[in-house]
Short mmCIF file of C-alpha atoms and ligand atoms in Angstrom, two decimals:
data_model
loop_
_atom_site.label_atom_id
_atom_site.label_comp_id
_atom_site.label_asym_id
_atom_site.label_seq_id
_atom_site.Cartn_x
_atom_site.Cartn_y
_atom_site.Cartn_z
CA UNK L 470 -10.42 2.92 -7.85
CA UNK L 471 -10.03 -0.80 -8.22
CA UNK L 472 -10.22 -3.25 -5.11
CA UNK L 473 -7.40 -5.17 -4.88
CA UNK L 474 -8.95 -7.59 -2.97
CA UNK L 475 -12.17 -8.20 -5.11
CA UNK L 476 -12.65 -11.28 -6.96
CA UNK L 477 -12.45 -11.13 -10.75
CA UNK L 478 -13.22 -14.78 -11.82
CA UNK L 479 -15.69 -15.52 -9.20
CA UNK L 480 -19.87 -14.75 -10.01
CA UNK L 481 -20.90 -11.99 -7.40
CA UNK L 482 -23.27 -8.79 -7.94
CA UNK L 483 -21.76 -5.80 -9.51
CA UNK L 484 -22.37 -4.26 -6.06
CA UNK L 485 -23.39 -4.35 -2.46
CA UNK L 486 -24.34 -7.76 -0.07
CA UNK L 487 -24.68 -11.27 -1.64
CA UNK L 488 -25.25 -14.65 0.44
CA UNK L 489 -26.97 -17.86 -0.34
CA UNK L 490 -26.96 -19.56 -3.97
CA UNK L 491 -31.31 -19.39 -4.76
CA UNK L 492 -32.47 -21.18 -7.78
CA UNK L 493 -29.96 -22.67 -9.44
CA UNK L 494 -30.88 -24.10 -12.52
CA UNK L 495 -30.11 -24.78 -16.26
CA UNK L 496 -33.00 -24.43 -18.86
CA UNK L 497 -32.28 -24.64 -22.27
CA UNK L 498 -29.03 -24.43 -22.07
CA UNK L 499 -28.95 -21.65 -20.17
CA UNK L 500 -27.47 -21.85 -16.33
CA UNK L 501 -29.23 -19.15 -14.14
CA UNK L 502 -27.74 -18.14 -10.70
CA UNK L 503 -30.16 -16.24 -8.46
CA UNK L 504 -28.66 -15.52 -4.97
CA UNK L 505 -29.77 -13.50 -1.54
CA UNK L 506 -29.24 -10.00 -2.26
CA UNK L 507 -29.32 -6.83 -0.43
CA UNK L 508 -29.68 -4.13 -3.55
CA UNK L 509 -29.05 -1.52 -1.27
CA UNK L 510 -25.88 -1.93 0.91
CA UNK L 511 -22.62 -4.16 1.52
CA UNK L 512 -24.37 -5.59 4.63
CA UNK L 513 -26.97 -8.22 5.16
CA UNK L 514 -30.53 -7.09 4.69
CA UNK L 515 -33.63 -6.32 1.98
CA UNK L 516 -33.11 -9.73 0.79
CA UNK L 517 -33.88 -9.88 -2.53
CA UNK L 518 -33.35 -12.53 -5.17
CA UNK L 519 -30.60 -11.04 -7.69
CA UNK L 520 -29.91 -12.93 -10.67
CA UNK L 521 -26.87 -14.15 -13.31
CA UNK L 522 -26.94 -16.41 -16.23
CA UNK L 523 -24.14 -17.66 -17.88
CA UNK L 524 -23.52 -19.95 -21.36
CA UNK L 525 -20.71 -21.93 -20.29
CA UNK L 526 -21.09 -21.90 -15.88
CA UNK L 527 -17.69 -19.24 -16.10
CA UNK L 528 -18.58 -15.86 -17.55
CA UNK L 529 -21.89 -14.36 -16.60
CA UNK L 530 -23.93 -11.72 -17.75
CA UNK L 531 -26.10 -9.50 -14.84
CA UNK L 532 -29.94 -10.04 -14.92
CA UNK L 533 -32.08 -7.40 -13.09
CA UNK L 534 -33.56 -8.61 -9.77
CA UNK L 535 -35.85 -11.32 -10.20
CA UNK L 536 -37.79 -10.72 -6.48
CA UNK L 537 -37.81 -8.65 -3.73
CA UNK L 538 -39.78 -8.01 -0.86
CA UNK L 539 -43.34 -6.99 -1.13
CA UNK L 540 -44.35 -4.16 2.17
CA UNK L 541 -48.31 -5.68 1.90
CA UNK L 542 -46.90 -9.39 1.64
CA UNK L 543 -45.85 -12.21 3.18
CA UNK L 544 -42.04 -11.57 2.13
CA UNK L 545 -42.50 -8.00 3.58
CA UNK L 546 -39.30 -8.59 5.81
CA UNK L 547 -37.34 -10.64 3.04
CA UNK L 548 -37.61 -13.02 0.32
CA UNK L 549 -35.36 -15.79 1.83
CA UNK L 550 -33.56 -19.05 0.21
CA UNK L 551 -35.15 -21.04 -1.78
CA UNK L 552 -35.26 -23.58 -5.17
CA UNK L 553 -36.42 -23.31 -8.85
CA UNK L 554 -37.76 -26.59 -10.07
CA UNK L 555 -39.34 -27.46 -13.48
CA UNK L 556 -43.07 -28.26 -13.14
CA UNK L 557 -44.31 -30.00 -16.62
CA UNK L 558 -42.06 -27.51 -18.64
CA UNK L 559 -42.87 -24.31 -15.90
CA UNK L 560 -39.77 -23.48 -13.99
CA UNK L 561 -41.45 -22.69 -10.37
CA UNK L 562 -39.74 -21.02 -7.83
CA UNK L 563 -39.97 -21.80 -4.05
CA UNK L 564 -38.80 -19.16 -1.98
CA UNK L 565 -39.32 -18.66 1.98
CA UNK L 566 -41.11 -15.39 2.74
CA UNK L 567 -40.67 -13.72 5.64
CA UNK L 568 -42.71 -11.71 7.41
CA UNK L 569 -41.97 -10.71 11.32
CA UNK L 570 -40.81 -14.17 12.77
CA UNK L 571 -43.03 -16.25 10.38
CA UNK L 572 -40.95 -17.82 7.88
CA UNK L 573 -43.22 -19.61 5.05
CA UNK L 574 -43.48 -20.79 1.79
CA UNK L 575 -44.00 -18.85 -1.16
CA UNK L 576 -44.41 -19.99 -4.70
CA UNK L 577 -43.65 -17.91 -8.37
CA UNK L 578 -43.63 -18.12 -11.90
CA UNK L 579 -41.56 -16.38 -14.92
CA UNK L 580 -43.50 -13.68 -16.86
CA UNK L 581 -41.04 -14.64 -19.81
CA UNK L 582 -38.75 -17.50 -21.22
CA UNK L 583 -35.37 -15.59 -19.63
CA UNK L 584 -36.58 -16.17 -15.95
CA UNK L 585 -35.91 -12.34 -15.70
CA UNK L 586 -39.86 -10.98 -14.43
CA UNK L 587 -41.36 -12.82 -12.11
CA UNK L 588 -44.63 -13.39 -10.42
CA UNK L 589 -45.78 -14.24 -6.87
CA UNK L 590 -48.44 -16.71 -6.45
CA UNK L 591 -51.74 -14.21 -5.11
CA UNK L 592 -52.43 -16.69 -2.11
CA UNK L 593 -49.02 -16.98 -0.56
CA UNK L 594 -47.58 -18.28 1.68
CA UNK L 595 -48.76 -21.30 0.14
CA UNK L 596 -47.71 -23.32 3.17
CA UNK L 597 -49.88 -21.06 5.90
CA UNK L 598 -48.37 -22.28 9.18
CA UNK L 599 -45.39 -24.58 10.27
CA UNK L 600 -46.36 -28.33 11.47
CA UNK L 601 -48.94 -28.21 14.50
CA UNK L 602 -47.24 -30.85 16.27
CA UNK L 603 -43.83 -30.20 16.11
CA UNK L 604 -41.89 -27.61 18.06
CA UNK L 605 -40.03 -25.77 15.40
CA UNK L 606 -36.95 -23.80 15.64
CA UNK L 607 -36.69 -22.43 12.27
CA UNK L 608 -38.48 -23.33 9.13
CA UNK L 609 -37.02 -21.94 5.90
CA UNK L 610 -35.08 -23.06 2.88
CA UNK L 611 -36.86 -25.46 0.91
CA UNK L 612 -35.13 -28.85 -1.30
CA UNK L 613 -37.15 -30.35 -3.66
CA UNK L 614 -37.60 -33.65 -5.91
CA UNK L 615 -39.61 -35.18 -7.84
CA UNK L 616 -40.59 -39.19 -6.68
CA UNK L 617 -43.68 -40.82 -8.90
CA UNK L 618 -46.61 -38.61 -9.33
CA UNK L 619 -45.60 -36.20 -6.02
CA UNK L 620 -43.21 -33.34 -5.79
CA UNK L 621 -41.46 -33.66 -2.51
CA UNK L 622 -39.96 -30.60 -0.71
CA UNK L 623 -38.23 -30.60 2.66
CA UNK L 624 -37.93 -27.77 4.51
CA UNK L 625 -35.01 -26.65 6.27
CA UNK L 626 -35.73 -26.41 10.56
CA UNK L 627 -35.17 -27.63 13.91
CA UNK L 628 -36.86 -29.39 16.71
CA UNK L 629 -36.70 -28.19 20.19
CA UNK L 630 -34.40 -30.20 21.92
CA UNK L 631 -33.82 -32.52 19.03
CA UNK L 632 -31.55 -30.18 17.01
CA UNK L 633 -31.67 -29.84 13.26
CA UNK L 634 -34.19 -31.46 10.63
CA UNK L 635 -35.43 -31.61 7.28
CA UNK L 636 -39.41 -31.63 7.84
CA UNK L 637 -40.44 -33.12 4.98
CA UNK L 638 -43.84 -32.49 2.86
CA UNK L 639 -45.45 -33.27 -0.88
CA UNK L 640 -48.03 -31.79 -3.54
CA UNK L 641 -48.62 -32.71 -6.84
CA UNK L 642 -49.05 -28.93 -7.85
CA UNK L 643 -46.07 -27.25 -5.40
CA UNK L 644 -49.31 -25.32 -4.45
CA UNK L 645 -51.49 -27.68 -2.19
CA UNK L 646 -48.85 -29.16 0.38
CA UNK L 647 -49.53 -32.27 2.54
CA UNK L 648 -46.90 -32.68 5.82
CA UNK L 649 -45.75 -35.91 6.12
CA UNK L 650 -43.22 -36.03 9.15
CA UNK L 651 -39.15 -35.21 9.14
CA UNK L 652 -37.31 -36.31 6.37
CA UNK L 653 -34.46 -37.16 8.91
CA UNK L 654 -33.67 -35.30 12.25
CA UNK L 655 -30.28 -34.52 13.58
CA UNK L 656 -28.58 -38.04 14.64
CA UNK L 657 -25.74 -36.98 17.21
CA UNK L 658 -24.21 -40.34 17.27
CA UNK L 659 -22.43 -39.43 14.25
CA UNK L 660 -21.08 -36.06 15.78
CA UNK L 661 -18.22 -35.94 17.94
CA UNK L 662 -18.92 -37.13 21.27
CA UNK L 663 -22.37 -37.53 20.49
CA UNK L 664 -23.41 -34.45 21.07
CA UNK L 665 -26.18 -32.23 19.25
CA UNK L 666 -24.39 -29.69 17.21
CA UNK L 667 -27.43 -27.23 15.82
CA UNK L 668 -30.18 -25.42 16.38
CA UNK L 669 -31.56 -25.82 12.80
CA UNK L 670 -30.88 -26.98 9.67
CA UNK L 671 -30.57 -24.06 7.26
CA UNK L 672 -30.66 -24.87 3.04
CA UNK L 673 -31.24 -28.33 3.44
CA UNK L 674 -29.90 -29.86 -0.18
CA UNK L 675 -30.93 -32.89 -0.81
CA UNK L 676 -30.91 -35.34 -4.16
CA UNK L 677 -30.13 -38.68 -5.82
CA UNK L 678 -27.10 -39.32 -8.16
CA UNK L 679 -29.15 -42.57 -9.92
CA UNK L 680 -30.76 -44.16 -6.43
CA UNK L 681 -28.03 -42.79 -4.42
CA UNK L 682 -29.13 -40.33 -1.79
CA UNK L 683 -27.34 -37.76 -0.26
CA UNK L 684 -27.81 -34.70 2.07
CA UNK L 685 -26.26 -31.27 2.33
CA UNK L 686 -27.06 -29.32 5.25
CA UNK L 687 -25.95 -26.01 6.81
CA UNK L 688 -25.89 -26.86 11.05
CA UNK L 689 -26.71 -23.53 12.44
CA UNK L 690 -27.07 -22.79 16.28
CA UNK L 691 -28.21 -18.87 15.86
CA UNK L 692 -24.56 -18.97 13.82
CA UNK L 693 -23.11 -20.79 11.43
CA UNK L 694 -21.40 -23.98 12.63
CA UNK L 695 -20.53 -26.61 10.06
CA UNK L 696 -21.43 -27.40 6.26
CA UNK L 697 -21.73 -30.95 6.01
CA UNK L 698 -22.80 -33.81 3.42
CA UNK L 699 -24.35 -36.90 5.15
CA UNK L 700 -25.32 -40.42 2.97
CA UNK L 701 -27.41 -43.10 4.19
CA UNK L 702 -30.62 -44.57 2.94
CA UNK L 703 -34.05 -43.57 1.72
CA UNK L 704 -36.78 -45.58 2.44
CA UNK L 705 -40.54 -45.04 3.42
CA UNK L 706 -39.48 -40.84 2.15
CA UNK L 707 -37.27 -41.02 5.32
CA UNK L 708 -33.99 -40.68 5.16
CA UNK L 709 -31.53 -42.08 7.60
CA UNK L 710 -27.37 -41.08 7.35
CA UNK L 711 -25.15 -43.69 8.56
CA UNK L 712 -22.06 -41.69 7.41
CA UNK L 713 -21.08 -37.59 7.47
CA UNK L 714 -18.32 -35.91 6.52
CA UNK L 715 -16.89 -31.96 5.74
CA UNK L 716 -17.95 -30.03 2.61
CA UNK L 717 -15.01 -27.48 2.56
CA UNK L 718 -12.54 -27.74 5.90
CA UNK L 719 -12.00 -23.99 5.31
CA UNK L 720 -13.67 -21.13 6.91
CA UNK L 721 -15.75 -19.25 4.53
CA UNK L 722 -17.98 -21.31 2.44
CA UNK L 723 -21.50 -21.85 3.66
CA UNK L 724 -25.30 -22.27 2.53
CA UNK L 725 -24.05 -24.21 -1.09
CA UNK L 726 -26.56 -25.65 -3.28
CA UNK L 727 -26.59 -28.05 -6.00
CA UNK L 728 -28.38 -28.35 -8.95
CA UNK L 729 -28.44 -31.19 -12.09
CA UNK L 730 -27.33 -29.84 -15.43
CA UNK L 731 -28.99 -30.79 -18.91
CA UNK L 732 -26.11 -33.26 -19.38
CA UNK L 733 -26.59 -35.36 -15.99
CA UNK L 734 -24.34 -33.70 -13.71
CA UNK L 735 -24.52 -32.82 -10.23
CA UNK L 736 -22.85 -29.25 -10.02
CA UNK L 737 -22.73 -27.32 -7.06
CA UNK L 738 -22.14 -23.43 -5.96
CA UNK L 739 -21.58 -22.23 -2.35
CA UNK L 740 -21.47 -19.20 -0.60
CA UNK L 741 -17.81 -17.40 -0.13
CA UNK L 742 -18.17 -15.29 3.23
CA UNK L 743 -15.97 -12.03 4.02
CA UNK L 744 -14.19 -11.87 6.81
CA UNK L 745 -13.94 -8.33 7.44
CA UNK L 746 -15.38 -6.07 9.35
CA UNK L 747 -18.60 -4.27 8.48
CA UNK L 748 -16.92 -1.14 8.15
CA UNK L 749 -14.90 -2.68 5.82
CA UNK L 750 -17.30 -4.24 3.74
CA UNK L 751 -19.77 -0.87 3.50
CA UNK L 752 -16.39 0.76 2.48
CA UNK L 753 -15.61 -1.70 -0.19
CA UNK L 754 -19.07 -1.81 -1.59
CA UNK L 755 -19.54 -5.35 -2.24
CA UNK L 756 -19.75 -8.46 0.17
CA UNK L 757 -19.63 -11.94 -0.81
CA UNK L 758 -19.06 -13.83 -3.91
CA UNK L 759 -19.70 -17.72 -5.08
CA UNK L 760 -17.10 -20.19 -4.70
CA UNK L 761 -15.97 -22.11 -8.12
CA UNK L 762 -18.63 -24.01 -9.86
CA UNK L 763 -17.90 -27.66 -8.19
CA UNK L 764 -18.98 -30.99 -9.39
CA UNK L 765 -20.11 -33.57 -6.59
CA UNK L 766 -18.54 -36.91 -6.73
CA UNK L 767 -19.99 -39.99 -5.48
CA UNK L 768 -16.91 -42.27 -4.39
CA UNK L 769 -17.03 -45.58 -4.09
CA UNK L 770 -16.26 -45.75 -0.36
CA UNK L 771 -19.67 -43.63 0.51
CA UNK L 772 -17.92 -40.39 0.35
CA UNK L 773 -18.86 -37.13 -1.43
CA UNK L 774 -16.81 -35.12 -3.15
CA UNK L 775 -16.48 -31.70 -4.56
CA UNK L 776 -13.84 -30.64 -7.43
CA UNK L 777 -13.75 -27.72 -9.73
CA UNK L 778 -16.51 -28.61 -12.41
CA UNK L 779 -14.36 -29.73 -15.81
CA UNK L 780 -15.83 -26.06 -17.31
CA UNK L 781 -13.33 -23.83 -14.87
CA UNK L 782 -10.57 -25.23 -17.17
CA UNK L 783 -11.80 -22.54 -19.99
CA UNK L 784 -10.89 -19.53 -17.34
CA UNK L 785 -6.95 -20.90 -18.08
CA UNK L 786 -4.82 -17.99 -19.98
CA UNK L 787 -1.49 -18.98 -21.60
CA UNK L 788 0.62 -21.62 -19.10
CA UNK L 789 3.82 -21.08 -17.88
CA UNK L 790 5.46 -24.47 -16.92
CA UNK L 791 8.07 -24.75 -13.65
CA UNK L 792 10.48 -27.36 -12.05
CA UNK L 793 10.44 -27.55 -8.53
CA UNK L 794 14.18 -26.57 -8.48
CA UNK L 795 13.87 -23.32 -9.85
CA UNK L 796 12.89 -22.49 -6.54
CA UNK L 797 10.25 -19.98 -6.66
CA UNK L 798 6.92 -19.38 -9.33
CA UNK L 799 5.61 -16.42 -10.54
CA UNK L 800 1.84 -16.24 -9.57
CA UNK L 801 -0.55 -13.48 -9.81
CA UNK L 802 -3.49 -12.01 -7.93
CA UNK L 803 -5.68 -14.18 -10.12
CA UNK L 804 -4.21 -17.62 -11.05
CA UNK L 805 -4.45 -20.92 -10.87
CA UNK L 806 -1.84 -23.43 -9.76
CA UNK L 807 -1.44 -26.92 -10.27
CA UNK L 808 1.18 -28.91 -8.98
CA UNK L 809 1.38 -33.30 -8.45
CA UNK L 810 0.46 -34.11 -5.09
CA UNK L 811 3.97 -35.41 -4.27
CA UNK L 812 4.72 -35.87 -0.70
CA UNK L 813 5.89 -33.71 0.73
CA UNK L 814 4.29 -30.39 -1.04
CA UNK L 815 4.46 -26.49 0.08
CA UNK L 816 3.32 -23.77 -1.55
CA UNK L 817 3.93 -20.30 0.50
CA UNK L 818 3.38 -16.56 -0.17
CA UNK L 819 5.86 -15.91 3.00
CA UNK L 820 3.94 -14.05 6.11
CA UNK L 821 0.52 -14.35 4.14
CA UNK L 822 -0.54 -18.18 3.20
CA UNK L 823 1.19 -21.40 3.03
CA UNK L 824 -0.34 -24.41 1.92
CA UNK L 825 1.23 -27.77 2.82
CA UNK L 826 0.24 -31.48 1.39
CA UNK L 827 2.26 -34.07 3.73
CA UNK L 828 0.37 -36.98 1.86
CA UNK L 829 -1.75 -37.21 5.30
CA UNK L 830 -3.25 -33.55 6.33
CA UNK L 831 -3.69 -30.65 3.86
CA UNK L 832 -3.19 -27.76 5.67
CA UNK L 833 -3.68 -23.87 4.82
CA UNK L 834 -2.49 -21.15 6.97
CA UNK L 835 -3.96 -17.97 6.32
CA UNK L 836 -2.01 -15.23 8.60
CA UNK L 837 -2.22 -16.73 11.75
CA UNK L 838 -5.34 -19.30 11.23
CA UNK L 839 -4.54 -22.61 10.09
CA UNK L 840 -7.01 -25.08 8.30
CA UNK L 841 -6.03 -28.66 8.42
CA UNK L 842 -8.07 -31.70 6.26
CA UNK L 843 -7.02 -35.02 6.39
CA UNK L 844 -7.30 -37.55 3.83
CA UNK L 845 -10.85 -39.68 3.84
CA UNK L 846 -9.87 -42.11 1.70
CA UNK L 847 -8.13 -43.30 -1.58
CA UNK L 848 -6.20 -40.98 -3.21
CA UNK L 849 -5.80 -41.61 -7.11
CA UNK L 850 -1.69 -41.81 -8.01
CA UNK L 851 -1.87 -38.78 -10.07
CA UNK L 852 -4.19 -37.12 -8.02
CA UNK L 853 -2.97 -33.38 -7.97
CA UNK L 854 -2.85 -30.07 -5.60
CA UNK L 855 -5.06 -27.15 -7.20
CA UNK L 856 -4.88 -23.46 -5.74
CA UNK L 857 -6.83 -21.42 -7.18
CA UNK L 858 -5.85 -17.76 -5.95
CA UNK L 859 -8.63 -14.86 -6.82
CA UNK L 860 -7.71 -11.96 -5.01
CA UNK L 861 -8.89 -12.42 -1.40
CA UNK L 862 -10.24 -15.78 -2.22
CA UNK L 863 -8.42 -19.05 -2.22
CA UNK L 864 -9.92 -22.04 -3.02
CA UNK L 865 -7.49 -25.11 -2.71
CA UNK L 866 -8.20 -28.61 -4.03
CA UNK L 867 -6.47 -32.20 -3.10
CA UNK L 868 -7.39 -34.60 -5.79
CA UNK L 869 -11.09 -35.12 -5.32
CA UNK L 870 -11.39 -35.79 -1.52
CA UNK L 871 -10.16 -32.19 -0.33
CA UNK L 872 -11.49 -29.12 -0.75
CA UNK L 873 -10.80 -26.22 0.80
CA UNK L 874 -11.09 -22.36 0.91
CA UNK L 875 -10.95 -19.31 3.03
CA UNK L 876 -10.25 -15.21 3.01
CA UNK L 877 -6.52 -13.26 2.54
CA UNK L 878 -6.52 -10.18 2.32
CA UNK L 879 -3.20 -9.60 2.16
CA UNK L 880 -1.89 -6.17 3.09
CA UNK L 881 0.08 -5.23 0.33
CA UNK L 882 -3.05 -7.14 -1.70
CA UNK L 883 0.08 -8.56 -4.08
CA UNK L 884 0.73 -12.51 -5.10
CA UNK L 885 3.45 -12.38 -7.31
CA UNK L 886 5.69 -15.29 -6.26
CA UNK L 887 5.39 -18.29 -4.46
CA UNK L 888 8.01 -20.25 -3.11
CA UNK L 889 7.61 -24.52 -4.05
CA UNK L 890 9.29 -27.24 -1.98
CA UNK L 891 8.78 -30.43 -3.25
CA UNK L 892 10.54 -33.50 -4.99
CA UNK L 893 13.64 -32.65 -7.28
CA UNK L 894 11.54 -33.10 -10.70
CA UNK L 895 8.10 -31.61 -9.71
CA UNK L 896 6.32 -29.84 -11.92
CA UNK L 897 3.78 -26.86 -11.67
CA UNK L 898 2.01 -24.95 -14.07
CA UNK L 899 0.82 -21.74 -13.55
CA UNK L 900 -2.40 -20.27 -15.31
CA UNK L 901 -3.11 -16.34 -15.27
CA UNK L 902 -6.93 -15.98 -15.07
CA UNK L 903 -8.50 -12.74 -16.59
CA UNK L 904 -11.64 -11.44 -14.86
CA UNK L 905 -14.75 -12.94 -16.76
CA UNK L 906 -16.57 -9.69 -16.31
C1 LIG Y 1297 -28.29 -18.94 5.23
C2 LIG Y 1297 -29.56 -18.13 5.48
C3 LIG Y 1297 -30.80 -18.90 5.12
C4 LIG Y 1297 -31.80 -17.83 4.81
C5 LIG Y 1297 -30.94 -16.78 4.17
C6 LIG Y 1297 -31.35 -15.37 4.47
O1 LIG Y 1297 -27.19 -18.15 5.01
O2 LIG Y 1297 -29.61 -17.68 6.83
O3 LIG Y 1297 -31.22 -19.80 6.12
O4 LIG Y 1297 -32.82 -18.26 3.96
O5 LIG Y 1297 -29.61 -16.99 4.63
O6 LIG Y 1297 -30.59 -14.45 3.74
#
């Protein structure tokens, strides 16, 4: 039987538990999505690396699992998140093993020029402990970049008492590793009321867009709390934010990474969570999925953005073209919707989701939960609202300073009309979306 509330256009495994984006890379051409994968159930656990690779970043093609936990190794209780980075034409993967508490560093290599066998480095973990003199909370997830002749990696972690950090180290062979101190540790002046929000810092993300620097981190206090993008300045290989701000104001994307295509781009994937129950998930089969492909935008103001990358145009099917006063669109289970961000601007599936624009605060109500972003900044004059609706996943976009997503599943698992106020002479289009699968 089909699920009516499974994605169609999103990447996720043709069954059972997915979580973090692993890996993400493009070589040759090629873009290949590894993610954390249980292979055997719709709930966390066996954490594997599974694996997609797609022409174009919209339809994808299932790869066989590239790793998974080794019983006599250091990964024996899971093969956590991690990065592939090219080293002198060798795409290397960096992975955290994890065996008992100790969470450590693991290194592999491709058998063959698909990235689909790979092969564990015989001496891992090739970082053997975490940092003598620092009280660790957690120590997984590893960012990378190359600066001169070193490869620098920061590691994903927490300092008792301190909160999150980055703890930052460097090799010239992603084999030998030398610690070097924290790349930058959680600065609670820039969190409301200066308090500490985290625990840890899980899949710490951090890169340059030319010399501009910029930070993704998951803040984690034994659960998820925030996903949030912090700039600031890089000198003597620390980095220290003097601004943050919200990667996605709704409820369900965590642990994102970003990755540079061939062409210069930064693109970016994150995690879509479930929010039902675990009964409901082992019944279904399937947990998780990717959000969009996003591109990051650095604004002018210091900002980051994140907007559909320009490729999710090609999932559009034929367009069907509406004025405001017809009152009502027809919209589908999987569509997307694109309307001039007019003030004010409502889109609502009555009892289920509305989404409102009132040129100040974008807010989504989902049921009874309501999201609410405001503006941070300029918005271009023909900026525009973008739903994208994908079953039980809606991902909404305000020009390129808004984005925001979260979970409906909607009982009667149905989306064919919405109702539009707006100005007299708005238009929307409408885009059916078939499944890419
Ligand atoms: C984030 C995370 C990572 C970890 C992975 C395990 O969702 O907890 O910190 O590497 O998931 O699956």
């Amino acid at each position: 039987m089909t699920d009516p509330h499974r994605p169609v256009y999103h990447l996720m495994p043709e069954r059972n538990w997915m979580n973090d984006p692993n890996g993400l890379v493009q070589v040759d051409g090629v873009f290949h999505a590894f993610y954390q994968h249980n292979p055997y159930g719709a709930l966390w656990g066996n954490m594997s690396w599974g694996h997609a690779r797609s022409r174009d970043l919209i339809h994808w093609e299932h790869l066989s699992i590239a790793i998974r936990q080794d019983p006599d190794g250091p990964d024996a209780s899971g093969c956590f998140s991690g990065a592939i980075v090219n080293h002198g034409g060798v795409p290397t993967m960096v992975y955290t093993g994890v065996r008992g508490d100790d969470e450590l560093c693991c290194v592999a290599w491709p058998e063959d020029d698909e990235l689909i066998a790979w092969r564990k480095y015989a001496d891992n973990p090739v970082i053997k402990h975490t940092p003598q003199d620092v009280a660790t909370t957690i120590f997984r997830d590893h960012t990378l970049w190359r600066d001169g002749d070193f490869w620098y990696m920061g590691v994903g972690s927490g300092i008792e008492g301190r909160g999150g950090a980055v703890l930052l180290y460097r090799s010239t062979d992603l084999i030998d590793w030398e610690y070097l101190h924290p790349l930058i540790v959680e600065q609670p002046e820039l969190n409301p009321e200066s308090a500490l929000i985290s625990t840890g810092w899980e899949c710490p993300d951090f890169f340059f867009v030319g010399e501009e620097p910029a930070l993704i981190v998951c803040e984690w206090d034994g659960d998820p709390v925030a996903v949030s993008w912090y700039r600031g300045e890089y000198g003597d290989q620390r980095f220290h934010a003097v601004s943050k701000g919200v990667v996605d104001y709704g409820d369900c994307l965590y642990a994102p990474q970003t990755f540079r295509s061939e062409d210069g781009g930064r693109l970016f994937f994150g995690w879509m969570r479930e929010k039902r129950s675990d009964d409901e998930q082992v019944a279904a089969g399937w947990s998780g999925v990717f959000s969009l492909p996003r591109e990051v935008i650095f604004h002018e103001d210091g900002s980051l953005g994140f907007v559909p990358a320009a490729e999710v145009m090609g999932l559009r099917g034929d367009a069907q073209h509406y004025m405001v006063s017809d009152g009502g669109v027809s919209t589908s289970a999987a569509c997307e919707i694109e309307v001039a961000a007019t003030i004010p601007v409502e889109l609502s599936w009555p009892n289920e989701c509305i989404i409102n624009w009132d040129g100040e605060i974008l807010r989504v109500q989902a049921r009874d939960e309501e999201f609410a972003a405001p503006l941070n900044g300029p918005l271009a004059s023909d900026a525009s609202l973008r739903i994208f609706i994908d079953h039980s996943l809606v991902e909404a976009f305000l020009g390129d300073r808004i984005a925001l997503s979260t979970r409906v599943y909607r009982e009667d698992a149905c989306w064919d009309e919405a109702t539009v106020k707006a100005d007299e002479g708005t238009e929307i289009t409408v885009w059916g979306i078939a499944s890419i699968w």
